[in-house]
Backbone as numpy.savetxt, mean C-alpha at the origin, in Angstrom:
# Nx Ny Nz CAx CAy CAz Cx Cy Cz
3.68 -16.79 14.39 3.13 -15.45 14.47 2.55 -15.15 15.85
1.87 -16.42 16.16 1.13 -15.82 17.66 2.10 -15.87 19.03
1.38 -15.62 20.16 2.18 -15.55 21.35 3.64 -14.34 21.32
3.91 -13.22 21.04 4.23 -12.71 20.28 4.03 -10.88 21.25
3.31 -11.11 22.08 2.28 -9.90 22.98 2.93 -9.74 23.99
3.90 -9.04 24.67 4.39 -8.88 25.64 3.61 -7.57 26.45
2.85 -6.59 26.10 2.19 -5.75 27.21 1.13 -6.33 27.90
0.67 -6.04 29.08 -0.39 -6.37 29.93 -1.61 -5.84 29.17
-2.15 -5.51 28.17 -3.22 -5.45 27.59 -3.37 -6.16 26.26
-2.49 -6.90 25.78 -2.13 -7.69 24.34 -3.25 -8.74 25.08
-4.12 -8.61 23.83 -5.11 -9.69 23.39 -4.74 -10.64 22.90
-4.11 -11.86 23.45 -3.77 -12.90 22.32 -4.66 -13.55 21.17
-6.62 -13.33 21.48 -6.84 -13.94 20.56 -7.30 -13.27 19.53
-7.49 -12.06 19.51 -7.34 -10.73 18.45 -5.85 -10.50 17.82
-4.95 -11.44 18.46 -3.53 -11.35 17.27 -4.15 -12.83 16.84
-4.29 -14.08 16.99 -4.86 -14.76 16.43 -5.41 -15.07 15.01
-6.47 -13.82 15.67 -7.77 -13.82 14.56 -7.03 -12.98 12.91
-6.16 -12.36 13.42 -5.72 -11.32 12.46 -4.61 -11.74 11.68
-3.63 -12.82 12.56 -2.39 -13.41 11.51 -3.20 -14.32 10.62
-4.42 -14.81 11.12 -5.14 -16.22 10.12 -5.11 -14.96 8.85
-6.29 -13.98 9.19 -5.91 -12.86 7.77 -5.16 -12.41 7.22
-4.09 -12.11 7.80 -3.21 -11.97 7.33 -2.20 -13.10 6.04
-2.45 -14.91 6.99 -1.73 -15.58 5.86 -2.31 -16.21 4.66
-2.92 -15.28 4.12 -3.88 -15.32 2.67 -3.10 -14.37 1.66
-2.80 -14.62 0.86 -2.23 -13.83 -0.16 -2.53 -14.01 -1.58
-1.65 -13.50 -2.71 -2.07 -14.04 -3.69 -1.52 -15.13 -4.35
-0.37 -15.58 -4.00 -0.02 -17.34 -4.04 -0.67 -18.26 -3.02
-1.63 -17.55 -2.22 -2.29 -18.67 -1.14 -3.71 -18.31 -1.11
-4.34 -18.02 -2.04 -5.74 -17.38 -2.01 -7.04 -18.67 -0.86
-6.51 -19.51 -1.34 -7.15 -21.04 -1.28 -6.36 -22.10 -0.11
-6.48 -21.98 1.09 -6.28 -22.71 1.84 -6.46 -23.67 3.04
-5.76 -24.63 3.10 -6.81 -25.84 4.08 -6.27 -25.27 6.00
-7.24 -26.11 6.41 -7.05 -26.05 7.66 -5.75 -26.34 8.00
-5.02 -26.99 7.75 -3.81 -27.43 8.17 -2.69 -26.51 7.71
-2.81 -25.79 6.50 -1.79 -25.05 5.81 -1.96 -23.80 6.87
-3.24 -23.47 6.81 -3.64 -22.26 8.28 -2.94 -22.33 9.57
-2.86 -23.06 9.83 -2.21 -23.65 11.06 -0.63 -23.81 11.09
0.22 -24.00 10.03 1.33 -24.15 9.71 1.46 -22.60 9.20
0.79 -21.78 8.73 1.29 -20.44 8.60 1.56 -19.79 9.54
0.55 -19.79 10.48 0.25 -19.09 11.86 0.79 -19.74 13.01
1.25 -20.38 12.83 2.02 -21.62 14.02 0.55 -21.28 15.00
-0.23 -22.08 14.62 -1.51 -22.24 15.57 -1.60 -23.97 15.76
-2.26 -24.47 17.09 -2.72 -25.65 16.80 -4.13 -25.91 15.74
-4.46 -26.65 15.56 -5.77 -27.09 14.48 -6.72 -26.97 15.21
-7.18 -26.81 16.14 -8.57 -27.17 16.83 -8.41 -25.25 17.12
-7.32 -24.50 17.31 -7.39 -22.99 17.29 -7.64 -22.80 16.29
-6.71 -23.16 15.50 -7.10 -22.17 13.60 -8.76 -22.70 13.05
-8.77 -23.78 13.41 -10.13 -24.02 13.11 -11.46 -22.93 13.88
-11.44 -23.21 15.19 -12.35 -22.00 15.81 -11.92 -20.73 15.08
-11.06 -19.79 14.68 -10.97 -18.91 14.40 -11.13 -18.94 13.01
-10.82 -19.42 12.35 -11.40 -20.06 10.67 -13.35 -20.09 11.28
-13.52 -20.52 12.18 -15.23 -20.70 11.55 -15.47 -19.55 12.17
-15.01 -18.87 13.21 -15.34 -17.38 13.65 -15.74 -16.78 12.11
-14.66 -16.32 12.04 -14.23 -15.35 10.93 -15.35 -15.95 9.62
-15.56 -16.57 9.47 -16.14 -17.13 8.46 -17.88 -16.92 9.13
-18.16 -16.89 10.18 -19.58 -16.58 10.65 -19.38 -14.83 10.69
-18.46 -14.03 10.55 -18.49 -13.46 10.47 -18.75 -12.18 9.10
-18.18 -13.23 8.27 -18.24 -13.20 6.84 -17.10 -12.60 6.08
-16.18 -13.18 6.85 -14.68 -12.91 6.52 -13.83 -13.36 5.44
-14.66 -15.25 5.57 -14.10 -16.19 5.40 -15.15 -17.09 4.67
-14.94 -17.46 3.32 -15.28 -18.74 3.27 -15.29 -19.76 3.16
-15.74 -20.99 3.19 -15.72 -22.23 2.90 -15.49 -22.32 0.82
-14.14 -22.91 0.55 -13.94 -22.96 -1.11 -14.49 -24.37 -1.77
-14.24 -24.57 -2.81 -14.12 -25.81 -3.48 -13.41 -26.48 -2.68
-13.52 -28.20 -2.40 -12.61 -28.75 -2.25 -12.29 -28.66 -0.81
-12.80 -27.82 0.38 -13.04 -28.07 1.43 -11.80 -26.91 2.28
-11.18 -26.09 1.17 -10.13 -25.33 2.02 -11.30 -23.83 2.22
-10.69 -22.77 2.79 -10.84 -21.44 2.77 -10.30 -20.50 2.15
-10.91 -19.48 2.01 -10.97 -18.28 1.00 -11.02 -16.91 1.99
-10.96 -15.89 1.91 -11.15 -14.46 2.04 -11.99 -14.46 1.14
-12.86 -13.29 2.10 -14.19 -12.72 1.09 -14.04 -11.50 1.16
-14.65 -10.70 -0.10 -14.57 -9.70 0.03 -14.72 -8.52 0.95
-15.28 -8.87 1.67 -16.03 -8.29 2.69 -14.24 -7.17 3.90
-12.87 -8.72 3.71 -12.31 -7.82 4.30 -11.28 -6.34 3.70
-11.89 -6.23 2.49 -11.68 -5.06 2.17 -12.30 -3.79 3.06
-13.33 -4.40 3.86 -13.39 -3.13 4.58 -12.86 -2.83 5.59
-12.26 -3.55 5.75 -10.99 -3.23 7.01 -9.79 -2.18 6.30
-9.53 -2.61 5.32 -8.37 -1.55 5.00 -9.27 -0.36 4.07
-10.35 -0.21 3.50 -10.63 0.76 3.20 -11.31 1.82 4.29
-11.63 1.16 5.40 -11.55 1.64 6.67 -11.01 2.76 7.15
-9.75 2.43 6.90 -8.78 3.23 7.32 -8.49 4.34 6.00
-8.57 3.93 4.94 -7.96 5.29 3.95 -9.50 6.14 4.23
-10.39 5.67 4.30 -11.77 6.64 4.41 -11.51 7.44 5.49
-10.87 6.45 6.63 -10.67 7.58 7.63 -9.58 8.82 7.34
-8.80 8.76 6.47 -7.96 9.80 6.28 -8.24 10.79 4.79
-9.71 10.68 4.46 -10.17 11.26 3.63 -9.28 11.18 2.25
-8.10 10.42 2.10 -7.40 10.79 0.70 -8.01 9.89 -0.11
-8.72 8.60 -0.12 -9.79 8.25 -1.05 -10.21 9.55 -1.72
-11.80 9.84 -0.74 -12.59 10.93 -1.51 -11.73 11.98 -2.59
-10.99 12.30 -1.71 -9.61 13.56 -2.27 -9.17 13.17 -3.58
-8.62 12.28 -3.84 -7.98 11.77 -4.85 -8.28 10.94 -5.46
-9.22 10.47 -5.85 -10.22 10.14 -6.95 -10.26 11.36 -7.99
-11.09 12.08 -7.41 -11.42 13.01 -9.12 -9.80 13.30 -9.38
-9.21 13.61 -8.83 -7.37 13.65 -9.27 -6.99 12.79 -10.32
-7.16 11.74 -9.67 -5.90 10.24 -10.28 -7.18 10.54 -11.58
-8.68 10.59 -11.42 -9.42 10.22 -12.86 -8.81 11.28 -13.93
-8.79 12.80 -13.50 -8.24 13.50 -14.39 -6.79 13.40 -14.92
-5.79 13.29 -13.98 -4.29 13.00 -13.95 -4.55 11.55 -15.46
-5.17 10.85 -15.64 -4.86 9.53 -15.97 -5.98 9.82 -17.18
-6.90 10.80 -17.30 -7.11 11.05 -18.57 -6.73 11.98 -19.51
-5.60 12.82 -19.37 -4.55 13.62 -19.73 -3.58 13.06 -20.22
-3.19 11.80 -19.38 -2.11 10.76 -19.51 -1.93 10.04 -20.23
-2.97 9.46 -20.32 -3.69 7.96 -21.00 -2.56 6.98 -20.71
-2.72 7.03 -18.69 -1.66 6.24 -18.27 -2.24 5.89 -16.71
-2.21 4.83 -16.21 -1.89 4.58 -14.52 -1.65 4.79 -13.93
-2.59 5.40 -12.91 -2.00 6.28 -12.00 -2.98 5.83 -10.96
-1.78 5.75 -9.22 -1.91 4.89 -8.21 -1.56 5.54 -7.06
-1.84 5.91 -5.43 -1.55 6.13 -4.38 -1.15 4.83 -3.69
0.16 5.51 -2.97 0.60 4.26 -2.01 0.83 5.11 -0.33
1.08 4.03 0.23 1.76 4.51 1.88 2.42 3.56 2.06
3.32 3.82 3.25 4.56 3.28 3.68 4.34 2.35 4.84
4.31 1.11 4.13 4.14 -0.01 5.65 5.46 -1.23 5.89
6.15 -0.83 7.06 7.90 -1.28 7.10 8.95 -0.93 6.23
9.14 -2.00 5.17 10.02 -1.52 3.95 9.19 -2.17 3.01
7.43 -1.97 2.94 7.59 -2.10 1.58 6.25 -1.09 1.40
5.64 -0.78 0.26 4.71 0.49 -0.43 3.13 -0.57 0.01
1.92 -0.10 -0.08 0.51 -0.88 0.07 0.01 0.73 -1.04
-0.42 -0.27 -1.59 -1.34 0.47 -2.67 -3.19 1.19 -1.99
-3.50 2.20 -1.73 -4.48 2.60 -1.31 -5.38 2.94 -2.16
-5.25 3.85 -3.03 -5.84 4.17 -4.40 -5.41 4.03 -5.75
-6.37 3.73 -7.09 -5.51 3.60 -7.82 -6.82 3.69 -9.17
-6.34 4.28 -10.22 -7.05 4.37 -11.48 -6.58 4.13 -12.62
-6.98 2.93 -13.13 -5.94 2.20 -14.71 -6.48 2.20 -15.59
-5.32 2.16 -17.10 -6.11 2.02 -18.40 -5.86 0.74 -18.41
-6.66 -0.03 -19.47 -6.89 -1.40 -20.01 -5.20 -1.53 -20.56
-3.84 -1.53 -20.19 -2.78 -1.81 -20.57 -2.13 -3.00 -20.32
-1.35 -3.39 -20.48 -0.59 -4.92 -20.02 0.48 -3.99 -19.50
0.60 -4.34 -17.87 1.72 -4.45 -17.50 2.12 -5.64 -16.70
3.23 -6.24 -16.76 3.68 -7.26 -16.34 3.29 -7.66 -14.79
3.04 -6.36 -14.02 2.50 -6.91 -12.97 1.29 -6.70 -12.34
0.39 -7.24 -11.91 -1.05 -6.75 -11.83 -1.08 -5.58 -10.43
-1.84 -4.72 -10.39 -2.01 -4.19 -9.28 -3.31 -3.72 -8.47
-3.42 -3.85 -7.36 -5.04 -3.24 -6.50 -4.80 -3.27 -5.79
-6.05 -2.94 -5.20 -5.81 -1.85 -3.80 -5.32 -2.53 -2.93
-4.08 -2.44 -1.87 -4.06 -3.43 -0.92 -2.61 -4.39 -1.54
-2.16 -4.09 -3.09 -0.84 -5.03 -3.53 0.23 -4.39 -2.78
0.55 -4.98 -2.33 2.27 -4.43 -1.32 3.49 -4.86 -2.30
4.22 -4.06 -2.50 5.83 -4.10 -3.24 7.12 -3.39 -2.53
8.40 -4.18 -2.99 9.30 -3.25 -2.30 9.06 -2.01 -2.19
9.49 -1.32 -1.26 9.35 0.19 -1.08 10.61 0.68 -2.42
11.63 0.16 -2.17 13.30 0.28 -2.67 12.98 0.46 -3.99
12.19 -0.66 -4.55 12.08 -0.89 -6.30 11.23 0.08 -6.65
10.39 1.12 -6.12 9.48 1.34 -6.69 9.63 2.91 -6.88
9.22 3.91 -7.42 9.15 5.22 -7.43 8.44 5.65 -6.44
7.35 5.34 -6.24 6.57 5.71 -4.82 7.29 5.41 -3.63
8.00 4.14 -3.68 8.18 4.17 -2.01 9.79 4.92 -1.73
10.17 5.28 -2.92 11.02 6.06 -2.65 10.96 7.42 -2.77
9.85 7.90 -2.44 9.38 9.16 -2.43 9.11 8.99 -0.95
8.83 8.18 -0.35 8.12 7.81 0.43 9.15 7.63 1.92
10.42 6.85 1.39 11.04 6.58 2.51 12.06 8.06 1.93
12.27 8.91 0.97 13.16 10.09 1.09 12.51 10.97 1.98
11.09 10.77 2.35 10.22 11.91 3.16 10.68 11.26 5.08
11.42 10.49 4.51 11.97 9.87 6.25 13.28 11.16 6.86
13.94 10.40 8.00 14.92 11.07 7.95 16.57 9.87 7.30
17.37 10.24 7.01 18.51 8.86 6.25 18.19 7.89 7.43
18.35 8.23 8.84 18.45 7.22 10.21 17.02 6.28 10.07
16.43 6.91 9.73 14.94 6.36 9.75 14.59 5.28 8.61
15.13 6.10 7.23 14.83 5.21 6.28 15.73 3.94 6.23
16.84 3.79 6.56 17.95 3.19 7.15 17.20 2.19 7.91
16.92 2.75 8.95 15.87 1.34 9.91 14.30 0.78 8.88
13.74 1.73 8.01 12.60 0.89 7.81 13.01 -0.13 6.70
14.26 0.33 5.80 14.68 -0.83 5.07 15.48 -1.96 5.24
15.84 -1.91 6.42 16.23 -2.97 7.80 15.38 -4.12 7.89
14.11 -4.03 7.51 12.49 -4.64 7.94 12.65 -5.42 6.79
12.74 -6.93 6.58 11.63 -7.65 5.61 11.00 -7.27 4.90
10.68 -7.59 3.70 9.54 -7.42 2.83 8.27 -8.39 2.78
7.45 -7.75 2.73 6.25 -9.05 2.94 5.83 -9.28 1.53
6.61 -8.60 0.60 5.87 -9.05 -0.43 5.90 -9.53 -1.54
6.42 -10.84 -1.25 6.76 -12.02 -1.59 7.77 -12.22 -2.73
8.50 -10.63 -3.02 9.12 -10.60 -4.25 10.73 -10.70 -4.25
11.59 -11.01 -4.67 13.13 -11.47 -4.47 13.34 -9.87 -4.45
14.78 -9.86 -3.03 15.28 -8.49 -3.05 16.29 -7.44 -4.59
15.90 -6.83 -4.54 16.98 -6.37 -5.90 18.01 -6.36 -5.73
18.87 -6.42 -6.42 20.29 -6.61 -6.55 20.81 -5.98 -6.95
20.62 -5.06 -7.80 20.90 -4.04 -8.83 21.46 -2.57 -8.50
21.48 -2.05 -6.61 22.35 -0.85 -6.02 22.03 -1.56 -5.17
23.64 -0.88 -4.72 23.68 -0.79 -2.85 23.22 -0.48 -2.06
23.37 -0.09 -0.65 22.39 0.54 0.02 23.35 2.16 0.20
24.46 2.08 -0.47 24.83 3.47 -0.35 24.13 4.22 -1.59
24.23 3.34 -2.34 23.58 3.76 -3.96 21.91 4.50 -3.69
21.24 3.56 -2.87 20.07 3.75 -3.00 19.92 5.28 -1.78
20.65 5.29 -1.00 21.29 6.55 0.07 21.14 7.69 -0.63
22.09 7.72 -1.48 22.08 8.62 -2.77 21.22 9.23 -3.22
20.66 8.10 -3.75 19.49 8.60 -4.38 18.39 8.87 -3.85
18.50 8.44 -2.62 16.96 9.68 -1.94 17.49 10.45 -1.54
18.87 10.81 -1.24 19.00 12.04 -1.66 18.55 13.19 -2.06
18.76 12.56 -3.44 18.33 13.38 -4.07 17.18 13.35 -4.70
16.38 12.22 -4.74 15.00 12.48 -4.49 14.33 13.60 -3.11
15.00 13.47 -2.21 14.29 14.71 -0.88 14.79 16.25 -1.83
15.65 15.86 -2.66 16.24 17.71 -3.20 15.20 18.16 -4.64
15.09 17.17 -5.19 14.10 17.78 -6.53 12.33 17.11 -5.98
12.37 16.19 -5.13 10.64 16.16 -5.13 10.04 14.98 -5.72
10.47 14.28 -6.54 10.03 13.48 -7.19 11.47 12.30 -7.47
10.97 10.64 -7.95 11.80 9.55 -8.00 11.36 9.39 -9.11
12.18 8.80 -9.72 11.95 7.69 -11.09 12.09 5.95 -10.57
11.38 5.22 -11.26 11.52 3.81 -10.77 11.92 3.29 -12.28
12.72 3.05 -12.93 12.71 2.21 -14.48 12.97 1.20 -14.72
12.31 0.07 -14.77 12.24 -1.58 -14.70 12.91 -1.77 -13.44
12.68 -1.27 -12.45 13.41 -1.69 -11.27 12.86 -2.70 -10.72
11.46 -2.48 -10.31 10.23 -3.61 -10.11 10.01 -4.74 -10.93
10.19 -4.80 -12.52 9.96 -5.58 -13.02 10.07 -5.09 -14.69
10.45 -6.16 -15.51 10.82 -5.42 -16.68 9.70 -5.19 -17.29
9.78 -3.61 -18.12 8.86 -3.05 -18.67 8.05 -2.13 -17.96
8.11 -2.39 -16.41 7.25 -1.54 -15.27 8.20 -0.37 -15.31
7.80 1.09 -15.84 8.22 2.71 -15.48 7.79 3.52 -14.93
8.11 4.18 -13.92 7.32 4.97 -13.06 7.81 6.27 -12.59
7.41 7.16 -12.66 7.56 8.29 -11.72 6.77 8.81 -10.64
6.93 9.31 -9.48 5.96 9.22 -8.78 6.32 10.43 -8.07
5.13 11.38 -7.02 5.91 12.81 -6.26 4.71 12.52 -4.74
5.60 12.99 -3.90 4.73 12.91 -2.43 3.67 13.97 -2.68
2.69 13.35 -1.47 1.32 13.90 -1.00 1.68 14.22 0.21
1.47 15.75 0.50 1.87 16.06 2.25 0.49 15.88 2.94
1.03 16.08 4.45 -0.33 16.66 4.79 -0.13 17.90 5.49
-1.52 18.47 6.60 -1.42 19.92 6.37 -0.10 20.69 7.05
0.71 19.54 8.12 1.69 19.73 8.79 3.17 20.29 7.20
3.06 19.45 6.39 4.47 19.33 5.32 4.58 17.89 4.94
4.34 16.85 6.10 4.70 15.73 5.99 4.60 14.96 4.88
4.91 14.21 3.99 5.04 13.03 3.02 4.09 12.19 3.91
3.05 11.58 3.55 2.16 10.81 4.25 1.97 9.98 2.69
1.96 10.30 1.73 2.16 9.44 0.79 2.79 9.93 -0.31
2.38 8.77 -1.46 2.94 9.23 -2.92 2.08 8.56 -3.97
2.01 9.57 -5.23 1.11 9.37 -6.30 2.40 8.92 -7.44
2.18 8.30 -8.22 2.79 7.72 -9.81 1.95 8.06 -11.24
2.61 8.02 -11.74 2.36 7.12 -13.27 3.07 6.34 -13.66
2.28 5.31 -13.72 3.16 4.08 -14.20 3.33 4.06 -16.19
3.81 3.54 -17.15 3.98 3.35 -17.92 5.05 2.20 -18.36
4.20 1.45 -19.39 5.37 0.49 -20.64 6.16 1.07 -21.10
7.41 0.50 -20.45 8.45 1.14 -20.80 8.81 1.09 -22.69
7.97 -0.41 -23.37 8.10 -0.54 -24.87 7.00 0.85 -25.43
6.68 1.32 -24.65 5.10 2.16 -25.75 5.87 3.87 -25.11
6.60 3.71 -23.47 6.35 5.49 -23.50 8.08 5.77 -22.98
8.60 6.45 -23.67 9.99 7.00 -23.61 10.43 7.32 -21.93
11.49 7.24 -21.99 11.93 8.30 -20.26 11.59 9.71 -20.84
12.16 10.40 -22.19 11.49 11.75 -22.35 10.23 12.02 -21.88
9.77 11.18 -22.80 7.86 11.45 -22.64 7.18 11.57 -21.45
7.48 10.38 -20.32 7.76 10.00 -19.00 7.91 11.45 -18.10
9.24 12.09 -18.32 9.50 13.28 -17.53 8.72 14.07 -18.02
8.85 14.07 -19.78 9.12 16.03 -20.17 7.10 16.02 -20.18
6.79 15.27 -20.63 5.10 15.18 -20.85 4.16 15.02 -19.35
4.19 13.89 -18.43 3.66 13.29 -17.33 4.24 13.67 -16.50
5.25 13.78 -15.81 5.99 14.57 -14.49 5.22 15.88 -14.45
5.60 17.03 -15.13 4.30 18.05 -15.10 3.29 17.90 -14.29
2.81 17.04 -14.88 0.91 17.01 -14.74 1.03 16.38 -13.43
1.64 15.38 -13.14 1.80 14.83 -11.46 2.49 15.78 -10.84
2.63 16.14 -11.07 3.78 17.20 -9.32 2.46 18.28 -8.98
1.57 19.00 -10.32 0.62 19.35 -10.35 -0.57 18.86 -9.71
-0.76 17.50 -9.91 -2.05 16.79 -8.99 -1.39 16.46 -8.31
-0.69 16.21 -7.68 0.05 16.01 -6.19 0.17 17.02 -4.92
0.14 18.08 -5.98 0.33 19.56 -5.17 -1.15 19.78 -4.81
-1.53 19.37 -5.80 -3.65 19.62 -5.41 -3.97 18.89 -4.22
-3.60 17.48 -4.59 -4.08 16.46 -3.90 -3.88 16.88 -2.36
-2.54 17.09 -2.31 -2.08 18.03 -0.86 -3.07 18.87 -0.14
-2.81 19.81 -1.34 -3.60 21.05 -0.33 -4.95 21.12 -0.27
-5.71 19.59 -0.99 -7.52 19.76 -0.32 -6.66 18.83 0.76
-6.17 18.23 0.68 -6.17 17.51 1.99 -5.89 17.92 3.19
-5.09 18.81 3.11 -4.70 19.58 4.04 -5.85 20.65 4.80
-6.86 20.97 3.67 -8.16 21.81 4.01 -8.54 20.91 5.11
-8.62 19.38 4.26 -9.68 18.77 4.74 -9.35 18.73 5.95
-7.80 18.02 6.23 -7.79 17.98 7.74 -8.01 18.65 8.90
-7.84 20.28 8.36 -7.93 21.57 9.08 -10.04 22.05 9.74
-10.00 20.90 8.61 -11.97 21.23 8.78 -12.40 21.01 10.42
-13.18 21.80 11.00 -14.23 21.28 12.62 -14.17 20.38 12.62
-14.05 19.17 13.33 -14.81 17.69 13.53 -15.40 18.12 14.56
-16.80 17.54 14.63 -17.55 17.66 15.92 -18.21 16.36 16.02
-18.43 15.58 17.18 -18.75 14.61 18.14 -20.22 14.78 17.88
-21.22 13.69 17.44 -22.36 13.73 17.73 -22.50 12.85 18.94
-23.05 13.47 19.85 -23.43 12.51 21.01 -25.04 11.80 20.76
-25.18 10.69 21.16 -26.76 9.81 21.32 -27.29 10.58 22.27
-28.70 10.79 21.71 -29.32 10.98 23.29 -29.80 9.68 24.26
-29.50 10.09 24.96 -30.07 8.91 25.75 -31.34 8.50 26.16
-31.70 7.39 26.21 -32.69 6.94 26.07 -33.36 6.48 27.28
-34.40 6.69 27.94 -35.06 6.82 29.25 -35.47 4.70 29.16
């Protein structure tokens, strides 16, 4: 991962500090100095300084058994960033109402390479086969959201971002082509909304419709997820599609207020 910086301002030890965070996941929650080091192609006496950085920092801790952990703490790095784009605040009271109408799951994502990162999200006590929070990354391809997501591309574009690896850790689908899947954002960009049906995983159903911002843009996408054993594809469209294209369209246009709002600069006074 490191060495990796080719401009005259690339920090090598701020890419460093950030692949160690980065190689924590949820098959690696728990790891030793040495596994750190073999993720990050770092030497040990580096991953170590940056392991106890990060960890004086309160990034990182010391686990059972003498490996390291992520602490909660770096959730505020990525909630960081959705605060900065106000669709937290925004879409909360949404997804709470959307999902008590529903009596179903309902989740915001954005588009990072070729695969979806979950930003917001509000669930009922249901079993679905795969767990989700804030911050779970999935194919973009498999999912209803991220194909709302990459149809808001242009074909050339979405073409290159599904070019990209998946980081998230899940076997590629097999199940369409890439002309197939062409297609079908298609025609997802022509009606507005995707269906995902056990594509992700069996029993996982989803429909999902973009969030613009104040420009038009697709900057994200909202779902409902549903068991595919408990809620029909009828029910799915003719009942829940409604009500999402509806809070989607909301979700939009405060956001779009919001972005349009004054920002003004408080300056410090200075101090003699």
């Amino acid at each position: 991962m490191a060495n990796r910086g080719t401009g005259p301002d690339f920090v090598e030890a701020l890419a460093r500090g950030l692949d160690v965070l980065a190689c924590f996941d949820a098959r690696r929650p728990v790891m030793s100095l040495s596994e750190v080091a073999g993720a990050t192609d770092l030497a040990r006496p580096t991953a170590r300084r940056l392991l106890l950085t990060l960890e004086e920092m309160g990034y990182v801790r010391t686990a059972e058994g003498g490996g390291f952990a992520l602490t909660p703490k770096v959730l505020a790095l990525g909630m960081a960033y959705v605060s900065s784009q106000g669709l937290w605040e925004i879409a909360r009271p949404h997804l709470e109402r959307l999902v008590a109408a529903t009596g179903e799951s309902s989740s915001m994502a954005q588009l990072d390479g070729s695969d979806i990162v979950y930003v917001a999200r509000v669930s009922v006590p249901k079993i679905i086969t795969l767990r989700v929070d804030i911050g779970t990354r999935f194919p973009a391809a498999q999912t209803s959201q991220g194909k709302v997501l990459l149809a808001g591309l242009s074909p050339a574009e979405a073409e290159r971002v599904l070019a990209e690896p998946s980081r998230s850790g899940l076997p590629r689908y097999i199940g369409r082509t890439a002309e197939e899947l062409a297609a079908e954002l298609t025609e997802v960009r022509a009606r507005g909304w995707a269906l995902a049906d056990e594509e992700l995983a069996p029993g996982v159903r989803s429909v999902a419709a973009p969030v613009r911002d104040g420009s038009g843009a697709v900057r994200a996408a909202m779902n409902v997820t549903v068991h595919a054993a408990e809620t029909t594809l009828e029910t799915l469209l003719d009942a829940h599609l409604p009500r999402l294209l509806r809070t989607a369209g909301d979700v939009s246009a405060e956001w779009a207020r919001w972005q349009s709002r004054p920002h003004t600069e408080i300056q410090r006074a200075e101090t003699a």
